[in-house]
Short mmCIF file of C-alpha atoms in Angstrom, two decimals:
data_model
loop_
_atom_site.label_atom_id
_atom_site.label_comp_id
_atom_site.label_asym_id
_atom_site.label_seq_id
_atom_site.Cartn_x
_atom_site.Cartn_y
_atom_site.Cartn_z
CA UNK A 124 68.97 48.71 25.40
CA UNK A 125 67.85 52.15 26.25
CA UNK A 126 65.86 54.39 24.05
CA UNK A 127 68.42 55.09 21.48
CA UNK A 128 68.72 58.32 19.96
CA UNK A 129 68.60 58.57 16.23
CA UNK A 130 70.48 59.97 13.58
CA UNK A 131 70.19 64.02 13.08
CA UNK A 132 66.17 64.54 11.71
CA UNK A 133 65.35 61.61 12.89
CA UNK A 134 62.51 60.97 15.65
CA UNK A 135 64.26 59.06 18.64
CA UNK A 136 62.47 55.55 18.79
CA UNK A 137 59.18 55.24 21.25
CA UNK A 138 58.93 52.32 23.35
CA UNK A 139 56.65 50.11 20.59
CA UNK A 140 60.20 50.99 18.33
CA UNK A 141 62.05 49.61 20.99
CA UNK A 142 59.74 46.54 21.98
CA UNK A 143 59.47 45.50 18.08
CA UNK A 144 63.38 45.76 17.86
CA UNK A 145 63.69 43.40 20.43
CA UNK A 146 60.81 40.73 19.15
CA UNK A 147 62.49 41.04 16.21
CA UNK A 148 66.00 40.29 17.39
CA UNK A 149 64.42 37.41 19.39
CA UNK A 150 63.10 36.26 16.81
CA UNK A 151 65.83 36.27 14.33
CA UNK A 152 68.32 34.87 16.90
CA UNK A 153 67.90 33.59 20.55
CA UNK A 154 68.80 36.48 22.93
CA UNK A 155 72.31 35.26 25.13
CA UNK A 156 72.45 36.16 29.05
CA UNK A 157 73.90 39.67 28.12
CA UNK A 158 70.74 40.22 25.87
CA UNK A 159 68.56 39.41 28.54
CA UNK A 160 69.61 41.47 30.60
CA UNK A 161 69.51 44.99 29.20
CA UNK A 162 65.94 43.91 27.76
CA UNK A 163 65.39 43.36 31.61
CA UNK A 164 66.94 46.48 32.39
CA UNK A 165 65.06 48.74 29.70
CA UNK A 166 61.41 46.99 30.60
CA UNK A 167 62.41 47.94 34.75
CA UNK A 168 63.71 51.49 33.46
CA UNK A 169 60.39 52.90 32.75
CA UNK A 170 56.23 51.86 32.92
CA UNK A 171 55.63 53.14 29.45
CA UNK A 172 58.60 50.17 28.54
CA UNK A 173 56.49 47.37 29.75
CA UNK A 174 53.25 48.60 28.40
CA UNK A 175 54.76 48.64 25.06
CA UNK A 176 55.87 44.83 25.57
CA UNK A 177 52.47 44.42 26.50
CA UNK A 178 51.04 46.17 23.46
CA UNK A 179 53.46 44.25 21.25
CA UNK A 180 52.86 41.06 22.65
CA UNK A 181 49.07 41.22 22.62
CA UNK A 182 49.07 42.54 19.06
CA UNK A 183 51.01 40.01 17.41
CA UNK A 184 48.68 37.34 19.60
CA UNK A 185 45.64 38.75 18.40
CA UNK A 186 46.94 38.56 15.01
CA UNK A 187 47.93 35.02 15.09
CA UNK A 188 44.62 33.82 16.68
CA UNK A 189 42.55 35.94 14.35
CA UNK A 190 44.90 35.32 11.08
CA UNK A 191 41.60 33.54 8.91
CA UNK A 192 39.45 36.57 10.41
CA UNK A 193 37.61 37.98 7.78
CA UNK A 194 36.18 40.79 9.34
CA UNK A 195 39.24 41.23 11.19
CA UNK A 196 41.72 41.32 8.12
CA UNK A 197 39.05 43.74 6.24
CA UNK A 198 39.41 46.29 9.34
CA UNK A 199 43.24 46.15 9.49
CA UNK A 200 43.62 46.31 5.60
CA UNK A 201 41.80 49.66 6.49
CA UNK A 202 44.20 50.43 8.91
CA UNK A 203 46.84 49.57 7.23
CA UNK A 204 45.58 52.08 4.21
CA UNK A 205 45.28 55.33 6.46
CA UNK A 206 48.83 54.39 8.03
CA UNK A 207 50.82 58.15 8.05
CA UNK A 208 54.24 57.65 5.89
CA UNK A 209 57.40 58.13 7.24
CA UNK A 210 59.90 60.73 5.51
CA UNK A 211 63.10 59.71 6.80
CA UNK A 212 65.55 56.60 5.19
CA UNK A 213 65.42 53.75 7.01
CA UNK A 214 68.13 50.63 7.47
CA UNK A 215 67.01 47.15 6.84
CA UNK A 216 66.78 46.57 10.24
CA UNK A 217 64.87 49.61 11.22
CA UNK A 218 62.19 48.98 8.20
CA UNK A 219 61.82 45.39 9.82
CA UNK A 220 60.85 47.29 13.01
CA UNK A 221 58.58 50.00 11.49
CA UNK A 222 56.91 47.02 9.59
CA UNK A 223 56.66 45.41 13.06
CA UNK A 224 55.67 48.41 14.77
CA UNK A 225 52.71 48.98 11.95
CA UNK A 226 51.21 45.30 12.31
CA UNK A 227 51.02 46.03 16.08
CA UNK A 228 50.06 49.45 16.03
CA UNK A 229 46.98 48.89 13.46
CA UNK A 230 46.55 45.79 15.32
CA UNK A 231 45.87 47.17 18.84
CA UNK A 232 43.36 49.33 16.77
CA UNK A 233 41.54 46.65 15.10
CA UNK A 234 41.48 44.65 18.44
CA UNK A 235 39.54 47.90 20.35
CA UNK A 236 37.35 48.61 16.91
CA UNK A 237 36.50 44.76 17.21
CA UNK A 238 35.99 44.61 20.78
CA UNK A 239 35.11 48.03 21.90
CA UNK A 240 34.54 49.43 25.25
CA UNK A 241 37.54 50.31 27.52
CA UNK A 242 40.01 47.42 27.71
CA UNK A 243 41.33 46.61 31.35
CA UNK A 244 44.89 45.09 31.90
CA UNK A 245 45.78 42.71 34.75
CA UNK A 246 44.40 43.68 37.99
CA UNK A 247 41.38 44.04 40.08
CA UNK A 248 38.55 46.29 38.40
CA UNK A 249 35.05 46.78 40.75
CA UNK A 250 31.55 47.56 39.28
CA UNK A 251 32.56 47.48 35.45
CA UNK A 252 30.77 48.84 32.70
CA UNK A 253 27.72 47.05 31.43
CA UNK A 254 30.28 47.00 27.97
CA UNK A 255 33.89 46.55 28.31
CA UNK A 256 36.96 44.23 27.75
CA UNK A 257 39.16 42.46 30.46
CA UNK A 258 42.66 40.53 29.24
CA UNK A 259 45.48 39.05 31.04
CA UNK A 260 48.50 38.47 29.59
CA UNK A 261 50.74 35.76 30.49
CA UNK A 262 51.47 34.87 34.19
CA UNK A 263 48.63 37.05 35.03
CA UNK A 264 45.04 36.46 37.05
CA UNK A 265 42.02 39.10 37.09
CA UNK A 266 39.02 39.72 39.61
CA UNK A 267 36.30 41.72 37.92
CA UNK A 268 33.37 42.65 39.78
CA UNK A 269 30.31 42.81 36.98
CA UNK A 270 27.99 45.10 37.03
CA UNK A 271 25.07 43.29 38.96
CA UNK A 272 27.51 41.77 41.77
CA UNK A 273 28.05 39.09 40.31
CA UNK A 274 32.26 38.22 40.39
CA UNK A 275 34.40 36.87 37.23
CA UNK A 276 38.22 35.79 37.11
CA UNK A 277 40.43 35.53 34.74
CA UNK A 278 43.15 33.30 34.75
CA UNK A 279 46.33 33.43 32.34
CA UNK A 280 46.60 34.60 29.15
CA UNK A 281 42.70 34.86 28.47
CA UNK A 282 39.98 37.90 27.80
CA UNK A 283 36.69 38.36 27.53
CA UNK A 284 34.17 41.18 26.57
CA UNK A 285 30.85 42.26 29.23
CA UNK A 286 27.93 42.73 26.85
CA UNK A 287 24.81 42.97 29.65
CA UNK A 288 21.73 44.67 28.35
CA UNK A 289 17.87 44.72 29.87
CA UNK A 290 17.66 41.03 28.66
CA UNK A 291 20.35 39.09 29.77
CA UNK A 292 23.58 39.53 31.84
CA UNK A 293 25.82 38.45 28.92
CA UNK A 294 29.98 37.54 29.16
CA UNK A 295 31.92 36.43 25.81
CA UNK A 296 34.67 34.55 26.78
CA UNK A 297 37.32 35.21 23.66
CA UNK A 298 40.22 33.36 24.93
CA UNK A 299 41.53 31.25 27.83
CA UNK A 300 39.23 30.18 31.30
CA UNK A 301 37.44 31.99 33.66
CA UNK A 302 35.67 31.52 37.03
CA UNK A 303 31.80 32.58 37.50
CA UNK A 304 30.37 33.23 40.77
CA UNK A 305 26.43 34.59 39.68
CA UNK A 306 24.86 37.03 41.83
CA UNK A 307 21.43 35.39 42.84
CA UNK A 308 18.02 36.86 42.16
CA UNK A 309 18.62 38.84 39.13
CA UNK A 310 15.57 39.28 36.63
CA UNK A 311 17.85 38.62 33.77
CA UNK A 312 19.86 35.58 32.93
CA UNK A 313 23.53 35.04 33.14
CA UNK A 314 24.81 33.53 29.97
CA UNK A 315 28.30 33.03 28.67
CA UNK A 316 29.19 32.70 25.36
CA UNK A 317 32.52 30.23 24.57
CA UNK A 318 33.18 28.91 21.68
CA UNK A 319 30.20 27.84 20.16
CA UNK A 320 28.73 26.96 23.79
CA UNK A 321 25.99 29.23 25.81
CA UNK A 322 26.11 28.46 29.49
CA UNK A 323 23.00 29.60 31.18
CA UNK A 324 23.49 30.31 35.00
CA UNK A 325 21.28 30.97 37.84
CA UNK A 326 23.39 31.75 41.28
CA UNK A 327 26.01 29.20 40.63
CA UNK A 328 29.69 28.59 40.59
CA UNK A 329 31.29 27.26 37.63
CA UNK A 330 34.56 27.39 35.33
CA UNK A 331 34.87 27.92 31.35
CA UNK A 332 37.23 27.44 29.06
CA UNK A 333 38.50 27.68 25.78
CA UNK A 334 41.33 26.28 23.75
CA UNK A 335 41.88 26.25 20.31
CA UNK A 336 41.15 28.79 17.68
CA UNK A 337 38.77 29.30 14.49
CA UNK A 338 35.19 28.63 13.72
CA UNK A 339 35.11 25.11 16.36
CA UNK A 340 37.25 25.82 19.58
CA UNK A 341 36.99 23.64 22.11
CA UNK A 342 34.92 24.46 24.98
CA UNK A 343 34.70 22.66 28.27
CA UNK A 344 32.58 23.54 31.48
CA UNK A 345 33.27 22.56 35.07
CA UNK A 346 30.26 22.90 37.79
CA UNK A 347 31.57 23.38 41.40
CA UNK A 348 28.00 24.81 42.56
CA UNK A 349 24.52 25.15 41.79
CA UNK A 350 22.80 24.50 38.15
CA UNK A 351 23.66 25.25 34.60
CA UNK A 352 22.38 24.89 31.22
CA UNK A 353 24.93 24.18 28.17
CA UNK A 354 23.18 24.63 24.53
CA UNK A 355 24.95 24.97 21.30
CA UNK A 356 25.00 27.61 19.03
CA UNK A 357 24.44 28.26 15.20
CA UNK A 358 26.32 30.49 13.08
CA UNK A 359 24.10 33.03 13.99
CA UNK A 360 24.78 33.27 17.69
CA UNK A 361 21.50 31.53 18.48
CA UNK A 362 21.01 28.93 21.01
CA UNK A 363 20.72 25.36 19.03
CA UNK A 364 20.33 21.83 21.17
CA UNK A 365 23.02 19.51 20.46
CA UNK A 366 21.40 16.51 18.28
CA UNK A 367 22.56 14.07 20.01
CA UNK A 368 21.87 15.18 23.53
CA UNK A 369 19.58 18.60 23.10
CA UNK A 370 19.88 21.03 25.81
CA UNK A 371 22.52 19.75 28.66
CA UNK A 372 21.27 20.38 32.35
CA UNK A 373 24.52 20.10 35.13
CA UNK A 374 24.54 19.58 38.55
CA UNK A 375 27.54 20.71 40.75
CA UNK A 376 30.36 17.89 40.67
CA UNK A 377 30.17 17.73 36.28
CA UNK A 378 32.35 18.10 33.46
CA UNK A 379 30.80 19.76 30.15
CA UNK A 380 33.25 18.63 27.01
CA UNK A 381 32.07 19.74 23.95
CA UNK A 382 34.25 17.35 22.14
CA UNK A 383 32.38 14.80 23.64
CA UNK A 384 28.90 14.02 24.29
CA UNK A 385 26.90 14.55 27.28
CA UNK A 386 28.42 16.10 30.88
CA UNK A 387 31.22 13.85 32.96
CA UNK A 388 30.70 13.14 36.51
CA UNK A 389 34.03 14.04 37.97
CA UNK A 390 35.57 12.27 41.12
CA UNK A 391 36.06 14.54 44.09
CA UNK A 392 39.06 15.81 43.62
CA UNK A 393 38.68 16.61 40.16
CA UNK A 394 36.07 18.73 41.13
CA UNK A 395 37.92 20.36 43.70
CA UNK A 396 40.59 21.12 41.07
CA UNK A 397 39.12 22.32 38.34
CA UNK A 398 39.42 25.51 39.49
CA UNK A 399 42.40 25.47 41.73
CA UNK A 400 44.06 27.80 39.42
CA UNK A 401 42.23 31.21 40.74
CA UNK A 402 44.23 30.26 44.06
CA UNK A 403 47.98 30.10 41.87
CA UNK A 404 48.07 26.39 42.24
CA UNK A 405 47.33 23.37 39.80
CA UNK A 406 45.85 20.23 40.97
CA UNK A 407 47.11 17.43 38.96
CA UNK A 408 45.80 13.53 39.35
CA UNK A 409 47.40 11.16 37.33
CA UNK A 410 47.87 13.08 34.65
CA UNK A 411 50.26 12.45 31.81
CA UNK A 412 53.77 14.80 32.42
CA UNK A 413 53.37 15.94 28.68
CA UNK A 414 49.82 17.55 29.45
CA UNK A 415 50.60 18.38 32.92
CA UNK A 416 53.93 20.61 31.49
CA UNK A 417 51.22 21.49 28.83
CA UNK A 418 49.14 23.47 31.56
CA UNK A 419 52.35 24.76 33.77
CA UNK A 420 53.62 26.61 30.27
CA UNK A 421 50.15 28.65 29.92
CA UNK A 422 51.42 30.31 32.88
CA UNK A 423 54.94 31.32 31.98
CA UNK A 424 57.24 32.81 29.66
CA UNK A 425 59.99 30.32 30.43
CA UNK A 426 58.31 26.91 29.38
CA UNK A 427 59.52 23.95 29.99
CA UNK A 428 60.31 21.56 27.26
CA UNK A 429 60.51 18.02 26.68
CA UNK A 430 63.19 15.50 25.38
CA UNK A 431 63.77 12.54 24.19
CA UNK A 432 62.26 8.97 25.73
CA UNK A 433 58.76 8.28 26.91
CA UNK A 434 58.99 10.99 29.45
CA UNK A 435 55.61 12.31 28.46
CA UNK A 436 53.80 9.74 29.81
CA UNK A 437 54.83 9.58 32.83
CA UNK A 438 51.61 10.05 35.70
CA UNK A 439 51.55 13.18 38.31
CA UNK A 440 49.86 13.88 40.69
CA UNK A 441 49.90 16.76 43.35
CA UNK A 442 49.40 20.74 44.02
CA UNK A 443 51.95 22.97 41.75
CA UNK A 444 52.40 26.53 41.84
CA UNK A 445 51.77 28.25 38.80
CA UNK A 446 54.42 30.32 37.36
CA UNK A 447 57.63 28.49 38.35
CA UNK A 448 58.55 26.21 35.73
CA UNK A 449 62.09 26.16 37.03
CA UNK A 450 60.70 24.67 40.64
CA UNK A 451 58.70 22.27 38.69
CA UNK A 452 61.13 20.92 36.81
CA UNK A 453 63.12 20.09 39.69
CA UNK A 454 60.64 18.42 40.96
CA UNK A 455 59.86 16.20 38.27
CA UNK A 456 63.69 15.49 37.75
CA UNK A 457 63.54 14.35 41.72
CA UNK A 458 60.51 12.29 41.30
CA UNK A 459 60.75 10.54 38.27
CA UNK A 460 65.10 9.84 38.35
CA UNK A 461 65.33 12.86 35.26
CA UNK A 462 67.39 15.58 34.84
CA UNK A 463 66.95 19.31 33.90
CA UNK A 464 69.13 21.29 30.78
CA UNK A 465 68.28 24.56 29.33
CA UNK A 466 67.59 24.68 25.75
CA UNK A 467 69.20 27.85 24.02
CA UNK A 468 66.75 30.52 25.31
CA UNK A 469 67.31 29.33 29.13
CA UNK A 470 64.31 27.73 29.28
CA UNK A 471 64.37 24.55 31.20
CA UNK A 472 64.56 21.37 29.72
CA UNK A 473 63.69 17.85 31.50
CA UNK A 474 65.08 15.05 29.66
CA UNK A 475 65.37 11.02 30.65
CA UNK A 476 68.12 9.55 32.57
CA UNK A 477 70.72 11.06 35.36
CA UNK A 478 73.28 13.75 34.49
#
């Protein structure tokens, strides 16, 4: 699909038109091999044509994870209110688009009015504001460079927001894991905010991350180096011991759950993989294939899906490359005596027994 001109007085679509069309026909139907292609073709035609993907597909995420968002469905109802009108008939299919193209449009806006500062897209930024957003989308990894040296990366589909002032070197992790190496010597402390977790750092080396969405996402914390503190937090943003345990020390070689009490001792080699992502590899040891699939999808817009059986848990272990779900699919059909379909969307498909 190029950019299609429109009918006489009409604007000619922009490239969020264009993007929202084709969400929209994805949605409504799965795109064949022929539909593929020219969406493949349009996004290689021209920058602008990815960025617009981008915008789309960020917008609609930030939408879904911030759906019960008070604040956040006040500032787009605002948005939404100061929209311009458009003056030219539209067909059913071109309202669903402008409809679309509004949600993600007033969305983008709420997302930078909510998280201001200058957003960054996949890539390598160096000395960063004291104040700004990273993201990644899908597939993609991050270095930042923070302002006082230290070094944070971002791994797939994930964002988070710098907020360092005089008093503490501050990092809100909104979405997904990151890596922290901490500059040593610092007068101010390193804290990251996840969920409703503070990690205190002095010139250490440890992973965060955060799944789920709403007021109680789960946070977990790996230490590969050095020290940390984990506290909890009240609805107020203020540091608040966990009852059962109070204030959680970790030494390098632990696993912070907050679903669970206390911090994990991990074996060696969970250690060593906790954050084997930031190298585009994941270290699996006997893991169950349904979680294991779980973490190769976060990486890829071709996941892989499970059939019938007890596939799921089935144990792997071993170094994958992120991003090729095709590869490992193969290579769990090889192991385990399965074989790989495609479901309707070409996404592969492992399912029990031998073609």
């Amino acid at each position: 699909m190029t950019n299609p001109a429109a009918p006489s007085g009409i604007p000619a679509m922009s490239p969020h038109e264009v993007a929202a069309k084709w969400f929209l026909q994805g949605e409504a139907v799965a795109l064949g091999h022929a539909d593929r292609a020219r969406l493949e073709t349009w996004l290689a035609a021209d920058p602008r044509h990815q960025a617009a993907w981008d915008d789309v597909a960020t917008a609609l995420r930030t939408v879904a994870d911030n759906a019960a968002d008070s604040e956040f469905l006040a500032m787009r109802s605002r948005a939404l209110a100061a929209r311009p009108e458009r003056r030219w008939p539209l067909s059913r299919m071109m309202a669903a688009v402008a409809g679309l193209l509004v949600v993600v449009l007033t969305s983008i806006l709420v997302f930078r009015e909510v998280y201001p500062g200058p957003v960054h897209r996949n890539g390598i930024a160096a000395a960063g504001p004291a104040r700004a957003l990273y993201r990644t989308t899908i597939g993609g990894r991050a270095e930042v460079t923070l302002p006082d040296g230290s070094v944070a990366v971002l791994d797939t589909d994930s964002a988070m927001r710098i907020a360092y002032t005089d008093k503490e070197r501050g990092i809100r992790l909104l979405k997904g894991q990151a890596l922290f190496v901490v500059a040593k010597h610092q007068p101010a402390p390193f804290q990251v905010y996840a969920g409703s977790q503070r990690v205190t750092a002095v010139g250490t080396r440890f992973n965060v991350r955060v799944e789920g969405h709403g007021r109680s996402p789960k946070t977990s914390v790996a230490l590969i180096e050095g020290v940390v503190r984990v506290a909890g937090l009240d609805s107020a943003g203020s540091a608040m011991p966990d009852r059962r345990t109070g204030e959680i020390t970790m030494r390098a070689g632990e696993l912070f759950d907050s679903a669970r009490p206390g911090a994990l001792r991990l074996s060696a080699s969970e250690a060593e993989g906790a954050a084997s992502w930031v190298s585009g590899t994941l270290s699996f040891n006997d893991m169950p294939l349904g979680r294991a699939v779980a973490e190769m999808n976060r990486y890829t817009a071709r996941p892989i899906g499970l059939g019938g059986g007890d596939i799921a848990n089935l144990r792997v272990s071993g170094v994958f490359k992120t991003g090729d779900s095709q590869h490992f699919a193969e290579s769990m059909a090889e192991v385990f005596h399965l074989r790989v379909a495609h479901d309707a969307r070409g996404n592969p498909l492992l399912l029990p027994g031998p073609e």
